[in-house]
């Protein structure tokens, strides 16, 4: 009876609060219902966007690419969440109260833990292939940049998942361009701009208050899942010390499966309102800390290091340097800070706290393998334009006038960057 009352109290916690439908943003609701795996936010594997190319102004040809990419699909940290699901399912099965759906979930958790294998953040084979495919598309899309035997500089974070992502990308490119001359590096010095978001942290007290009172101020039946995977909900509740934690274990297990090409049976059995809340919660925190929000000024300022590296190497190439491309392989939050600093349309756009659910979706904007590509064009007079691609899609820069379509004058972009440093 005590377990029943606990479940009932959780169900009624939001009495007098918003209903789920009042709380949900229709655009985000449709996005998540279209594929429940998107509820995992930045655990979503990479899918390239529309790769339409607006014709460059007459006489301009691509000659150099500057790139930053998050590593590919990976695993999570620790196995307590998977172990928790496995333990509950095993005990329930011994009591004869685990149904067929529950057995599939048990097997799923076993496979997820096996893929983890004691290696936190382990890169998945899918993650390698995401970068290999990205390299092939880059070659096909901008062949003029890679003619002959190009020199390419590739620098990675010191973290293994980024190093292996770089390996996947560059190996695929070498297979298509065997004459490519590679210049690889990694080390702590590079981490100052590839893997860092600064030491000054934004004040998150107001954002945390808003998340707590907005994202959880409605009714969620956290005991819903018990009736979906067990034949006796009350007996199952007796096996679970904390129903809310059990839901989070299930969420953490289900949302990592696609990275490892494991079939998921968990997310369809969870209340959609809870999946929405998890997604919204993490999205608000990420955008408040690293996005173009009212709280993130100190974080965004840390991007000056990576921006300075981009500018210096681009100017080196423009002046006749040997490198046809500069490739950087890092992590999600430094990338988010970078696009926020530059004002890249979409993930780098300005948004208030209340607008985040409508405009910023980590499953789309900060998924595994997320990437920024800057494609440089030059005419016979030496004038340079640059086009920005995010997730391989053409993007505008917020508040900056272009020369034509998505093509920006490089000197104007640099002047805007210098202005942002003030």
PDB file of C-alpha atoms in Angstrom, residues 140-304:
ATOM      1  CA  UNK A 140      32.374  15.293 -53.518  1.00  0.00           C
ATOM      2  CA  UNK A 141      30.922  18.700 -52.729  1.00  0.00           C
ATOM      3  CA  UNK A 142      34.134  20.755 -52.944  1.00  0.00           C
ATOM      4  CA  UNK A 143      36.510  18.824 -55.226  1.00  0.00           C
ATOM      5  CA  UNK A 144      38.386  21.969 -56.265  1.00  0.00           C
ATOM      6  CA  UNK A 145      39.782  22.350 -52.737  1.00  0.00           C
ATOM      7  CA  UNK A 146      41.354  18.892 -52.792  1.00  0.00           C
ATOM      8  CA  UNK A 147      42.913  18.704 -56.249  1.00  0.00           C
ATOM      9  CA  UNK A 148      46.320  17.133 -56.702  1.00  0.00           C
ATOM     10  CA  UNK A 149      48.130  16.252 -53.478  1.00  0.00           C
ATOM     11  CA  UNK A 150      46.711  18.698 -50.938  1.00  0.00           C
ATOM     12  CA  UNK A 151      48.256  19.384 -47.551  1.00  0.00           C
ATOM     13  CA  UNK A 152      45.660  19.044 -44.788  1.00  0.00           C
ATOM     14  CA  UNK A 153      46.189  19.904 -41.127  1.00  0.00           C
ATOM     15  CA  UNK A 154      44.118  17.835 -38.673  1.00  0.00           C
ATOM     16  CA  UNK A 155      44.162  18.522 -34.937  1.00  0.00           C
ATOM     17  CA  UNK A 156      42.199  16.603 -32.324  1.00  0.00           C
ATOM     18  CA  UNK A 157      41.241  16.881 -28.707  1.00  0.00           C
ATOM     19  CA  UNK A 158      43.322  14.554 -26.539  1.00  0.00           C
ATOM     20  CA  UNK A 159      40.211  12.481 -25.817  1.00  0.00           C
ATOM     21  CA  UNK A 160      40.139   9.093 -27.574  1.00  0.00           C
ATOM     22  CA  UNK A 161      36.665   9.470 -29.082  1.00  0.00           C
ATOM     23  CA  UNK A 162      37.781  12.632 -30.878  1.00  0.00           C
ATOM     24  CA  UNK A 163      41.080  11.098 -31.993  1.00  0.00           C
ATOM     25  CA  UNK A 164      39.302   8.060 -33.446  1.00  0.00           C
ATOM     26  CA  UNK A 165      36.717  10.319 -35.116  1.00  0.00           C
ATOM     27  CA  UNK A 166      39.598  12.185 -36.754  1.00  0.00           C
ATOM     28  CA  UNK A 167      41.055   8.850 -37.853  1.00  0.00           C
ATOM     29  CA  UNK A 168      37.760   7.813 -39.439  1.00  0.00           C
ATOM     30  CA  UNK A 169      37.426  11.117 -41.294  1.00  0.00           C
ATOM     31  CA  UNK A 170      40.998  11.264 -42.562  1.00  0.00           C
ATOM     32  CA  UNK A 171      41.221   7.576 -43.497  1.00  0.00           C
ATOM     33  CA  UNK A 172      38.123   7.922 -45.669  1.00  0.00           C
ATOM     34  CA  UNK A 173      39.513  11.044 -47.304  1.00  0.00           C
ATOM     35  CA  UNK A 174      42.855   9.339 -47.975  1.00  0.00           C
ATOM     36  CA  UNK A 175      41.080   6.435 -49.636  1.00  0.00           C
ATOM     37  CA  UNK A 176      39.559   8.908 -52.113  1.00  0.00           C
ATOM     38  CA  UNK A 177      42.658  11.118 -52.369  1.00  0.00           C
ATOM     39  CA  UNK A 178      45.681   8.830 -51.782  1.00  0.00           C
ATOM     40  CA  UNK A 179      48.098  11.656 -52.546  1.00  0.00           C
ATOM     41  CA  UNK A 180      46.918  13.739 -49.586  1.00  0.00           C
ATOM     42  CA  UNK A 181      49.720  14.892 -47.292  1.00  0.00           C
ATOM     43  CA  UNK A 182      48.546  14.863 -43.703  1.00  0.00           C
ATOM     44  CA  UNK A 183      49.772  16.911 -40.758  1.00  0.00           C
ATOM     45  CA  UNK A 184      48.309  15.431 -37.554  1.00  0.00           C
ATOM     46  CA  UNK A 185      48.587  16.674 -33.993  1.00  0.00           C
ATOM     47  CA  UNK A 186      47.002  16.511 -30.559  1.00  0.00           C
ATOM     48  CA  UNK A 187      48.095  17.667 -27.122  1.00  0.00           C
ATOM     49  CA  UNK A 188      47.269  19.733 -24.080  1.00  0.00           C
ATOM     50  CA  UNK A 189      48.212  22.992 -25.782  1.00  0.00           C
ATOM     51  CA  UNK A 190      45.502  22.475 -28.385  1.00  0.00           C
ATOM     52  CA  UNK A 191      42.925  21.677 -25.709  1.00  0.00           C
ATOM     53  CA  UNK A 192      43.006  25.357 -24.740  1.00  0.00           C
ATOM     54  CA  UNK A 193      40.915  26.092 -27.797  1.00  0.00           C
ATOM     55  CA  UNK A 194      39.574  22.745 -29.055  1.00  0.00           C
ATOM     56  CA  UNK A 195      38.186  21.361 -25.807  1.00  0.00           C
ATOM     57  CA  UNK A 196      37.719  24.273 -23.423  1.00  0.00           C
ATOM     58  CA  UNK A 197      34.803  26.545 -22.565  1.00  0.00           C
ATOM     59  CA  UNK A 198      36.610  28.834 -20.148  1.00  0.00           C
ATOM     60  CA  UNK A 199      37.013  29.027 -16.397  1.00  0.00           C
ATOM     61  CA  UNK A 200      34.491  31.807 -15.716  1.00  0.00           C
ATOM     62  CA  UNK A 201      31.110  30.186 -15.193  1.00  0.00           C
ATOM     63  CA  UNK A 202      27.818  32.040 -15.729  1.00  0.00           C
ATOM     64  CA  UNK A 203      25.436  32.629 -12.836  1.00  0.00           C
ATOM     65  CA  UNK A 204      22.832  29.911 -13.335  1.00  0.00           C
ATOM     66  CA  UNK A 205      20.708  30.514 -10.232  1.00  0.00           C
ATOM     67  CA  UNK A 206      17.867  32.228 -12.108  1.00  0.00           C
ATOM     68  CA  UNK A 207      17.943  29.663 -14.928  1.00  0.00           C
ATOM     69  CA  UNK A 208      17.838  26.773 -12.454  1.00  0.00           C
ATOM     70  CA  UNK A 209      14.830  28.317 -10.732  1.00  0.00           C
ATOM     71  CA  UNK A 210      13.042  28.731 -14.065  1.00  0.00           C
ATOM     72  CA  UNK A 211      13.784  25.150 -15.112  1.00  0.00           C
ATOM     73  CA  UNK A 212      12.468  23.782 -11.835  1.00  0.00           C
ATOM     74  CA  UNK A 213       9.264  25.803 -11.884  1.00  0.00           C
ATOM     75  CA  UNK A 214       8.534  25.542 -15.588  1.00  0.00           C
ATOM     76  CA  UNK A 215       9.816  22.181 -16.765  1.00  0.00           C
ATOM     77  CA  UNK A 216       8.430  20.140 -13.872  1.00  0.00           C
ATOM     78  CA  UNK A 217       5.321  22.118 -12.966  1.00  0.00           C
ATOM     79  CA  UNK A 218       2.829  19.704 -14.486  1.00  0.00           C
ATOM     80  CA  UNK A 219       1.450  16.231 -13.871  1.00  0.00           C
ATOM     81  CA  UNK A 220       3.511  13.195 -14.904  1.00  0.00           C
ATOM     82  CA  UNK A 221       2.539   9.630 -14.076  1.00  0.00           C
ATOM     83  CA  UNK A 222       5.993   8.266 -13.263  1.00  0.00           C
ATOM     84  CA  UNK A 223       4.445   4.902 -12.355  1.00  0.00           C
ATOM     85  CA  UNK A 224       3.010   4.528 -15.856  1.00  0.00           C
ATOM     86  CA  UNK A 225       5.921   2.365 -16.976  1.00  0.00           C
ATOM     87  CA  UNK A 226       5.295  -0.178 -14.200  1.00  0.00           C
ATOM     88  CA  UNK A 227       2.003  -1.134 -15.789  1.00  0.00           C
ATOM     89  CA  UNK A 228       3.678  -1.479 -19.161  1.00  0.00           C
ATOM     90  CA  UNK A 229       6.479  -3.937 -18.403  1.00  0.00           C
ATOM     91  CA  UNK A 230       5.279  -5.788 -15.282  1.00  0.00           C
ATOM     92  CA  UNK A 231       2.203  -7.935 -14.743  1.00  0.00           C
ATOM     93  CA  UNK A 232       1.853  -6.702 -11.152  1.00  0.00           C
ATOM     94  CA  UNK A 233       2.630  -2.994 -10.681  1.00  0.00           C
ATOM     95  CA  UNK A 234       2.447  -3.046  -6.887  1.00  0.00           C
ATOM     96  CA  UNK A 235       4.755  -6.043  -6.594  1.00  0.00           C
ATOM     97  CA  UNK A 236       7.146  -4.373  -9.047  1.00  0.00           C
ATOM     98  CA  UNK A 237       7.088  -1.123  -7.060  1.00  0.00           C
ATOM     99  CA  UNK A 238       8.284  -3.066  -4.025  1.00  0.00           C
ATOM    100  CA  UNK A 239      11.463  -3.902  -5.974  1.00  0.00           C
ATOM    101  CA  UNK A 240      12.198  -0.275  -6.851  1.00  0.00           C
ATOM    102  CA  UNK A 241      13.601   2.009  -4.129  1.00  0.00           C
ATOM    103  CA  UNK A 242      12.881   5.163  -6.155  1.00  0.00           C
ATOM    104  CA  UNK A 243      10.411   5.167  -9.063  1.00  0.00           C
ATOM    105  CA  UNK A 244      11.678   8.500 -10.395  1.00  0.00           C
ATOM    106  CA  UNK A 245      15.226   7.149 -10.474  1.00  0.00           C
ATOM    107  CA  UNK A 246      14.038   3.983 -12.209  1.00  0.00           C
ATOM    108  CA  UNK A 247      12.514   6.155 -14.934  1.00  0.00           C
ATOM    109  CA  UNK A 248      15.813   8.001 -15.350  1.00  0.00           C
ATOM    110  CA  UNK A 249      17.659   4.651 -15.601  1.00  0.00           C
ATOM    111  CA  UNK A 250      15.293   3.593 -18.351  1.00  0.00           C
ATOM    112  CA  UNK A 251      15.688   6.916 -20.151  1.00  0.00           C
ATOM    113  CA  UNK A 252      19.491   6.779 -19.988  1.00  0.00           C
ATOM    114  CA  UNK A 253      19.482   3.212 -21.279  1.00  0.00           C
ATOM    115  CA  UNK A 254      17.016   3.716 -24.112  1.00  0.00           C
ATOM    116  CA  UNK A 255      18.424   6.969 -25.474  1.00  0.00           C
ATOM    117  CA  UNK A 256      21.938   5.608 -26.070  1.00  0.00           C
ATOM    118  CA  UNK A 257      20.863   2.535 -28.056  1.00  0.00           C
ATOM    119  CA  UNK A 258      20.864   4.007 -31.556  1.00  0.00           C
ATOM    120  CA  UNK A 259      24.480   5.088 -31.197  1.00  0.00           C
ATOM    121  CA  UNK A 260      25.251   1.367 -30.973  1.00  0.00           C
ATOM    122  CA  UNK A 261      22.631   0.117 -33.443  1.00  0.00           C
ATOM    123  CA  UNK A 262      20.741  -1.648 -30.650  1.00  0.00           C
ATOM    124  CA  UNK A 263      16.971  -1.952 -30.998  1.00  0.00           C
ATOM    125  CA  UNK A 264      15.121   0.122 -28.398  1.00  0.00           C
ATOM    126  CA  UNK A 265      12.001  -1.115 -26.614  1.00  0.00           C
ATOM    127  CA  UNK A 266      12.155   1.269 -23.654  1.00  0.00           C
ATOM    128  CA  UNK A 267      11.142   4.719 -24.864  1.00  0.00           C
ATOM    129  CA  UNK A 268       7.741   3.667 -26.325  1.00  0.00           C
ATOM    130  CA  UNK A 269       6.787   2.348 -22.870  1.00  0.00           C
ATOM    131  CA  UNK A 270       7.594   5.598 -21.037  1.00  0.00           C
ATOM    132  CA  UNK A 271       5.114   8.473 -20.627  1.00  0.00           C
ATOM    133  CA  UNK A 272       5.674  10.940 -23.450  1.00  0.00           C
ATOM    134  CA  UNK A 273       5.294  13.851 -21.022  1.00  0.00           C
ATOM    135  CA  UNK A 274       8.319  12.598 -19.098  1.00  0.00           C
ATOM    136  CA  UNK A 275      10.444  12.246 -22.248  1.00  0.00           C
ATOM    137  CA  UNK A 276       9.468  15.796 -23.185  1.00  0.00           C
ATOM    138  CA  UNK A 277      10.412  17.056 -19.727  1.00  0.00           C
ATOM    139  CA  UNK A 278      13.816  15.344 -19.801  1.00  0.00           C
ATOM    140  CA  UNK A 279      14.535  16.815 -23.240  1.00  0.00           C
ATOM    141  CA  UNK A 280      13.346  20.292 -22.318  1.00  0.00           C
ATOM    142  CA  UNK A 281      15.243  20.292 -19.034  1.00  0.00           C
ATOM    143  CA  UNK A 282      18.614  19.472 -20.609  1.00  0.00           C
ATOM    144  CA  UNK A 283      17.995  21.781 -23.552  1.00  0.00           C
ATOM    145  CA  UNK A 284      17.335  24.754 -21.293  1.00  0.00           C
ATOM    146  CA  UNK A 285      20.433  24.092 -19.197  1.00  0.00           C
ATOM    147  CA  UNK A 286      22.684  23.663 -22.229  1.00  0.00           C
ATOM    148  CA  UNK A 287      21.427  26.780 -23.970  1.00  0.00           C
ATOM    149  CA  UNK A 288      21.578  28.863 -20.794  1.00  0.00           C
ATOM    150  CA  UNK A 289      25.203  27.848 -20.198  1.00  0.00           C
ATOM    151  CA  UNK A 290      26.620  27.672 -23.724  1.00  0.00           C
ATOM    152  CA  UNK A 291      24.069  29.128 -26.141  1.00  0.00           C
ATOM    153  CA  UNK A 292      23.363  32.718 -27.100  1.00  0.00           C
ATOM    154  CA  UNK A 293      21.311  33.305 -23.947  1.00  0.00           C
ATOM    155  CA  UNK A 294      20.946  36.029 -21.356  1.00  0.00           C
ATOM    156  CA  UNK A 295      23.187  34.038 -18.981  1.00  0.00           C
ATOM    157  CA  UNK A 296      26.090  32.796 -21.092  1.00  0.00           C
ATOM    158  CA  UNK A 297      28.288  35.840 -21.703  1.00  0.00           C
ATOM    159  CA  UNK A 298      31.349  34.523 -19.802  1.00  0.00           C
ATOM    160  CA  UNK A 299      31.180  31.177 -21.600  1.00  0.00           C
ATOM    161  CA  UNK A 300      30.811  32.673 -25.064  1.00  0.00           C
ATOM    162  CA  UNK A 301      33.801  34.931 -24.453  1.00  0.00           C
ATOM    163  CA  UNK A 302      35.957  31.800 -24.109  1.00  0.00           C
ATOM    164  CA  UNK A 303      35.448  31.142 -27.837  1.00  0.00           C
ATOM    165  CA  UNK A 304      37.939  33.888 -28.678  1.00  0.00           C
TER     166      UNK A 304
END
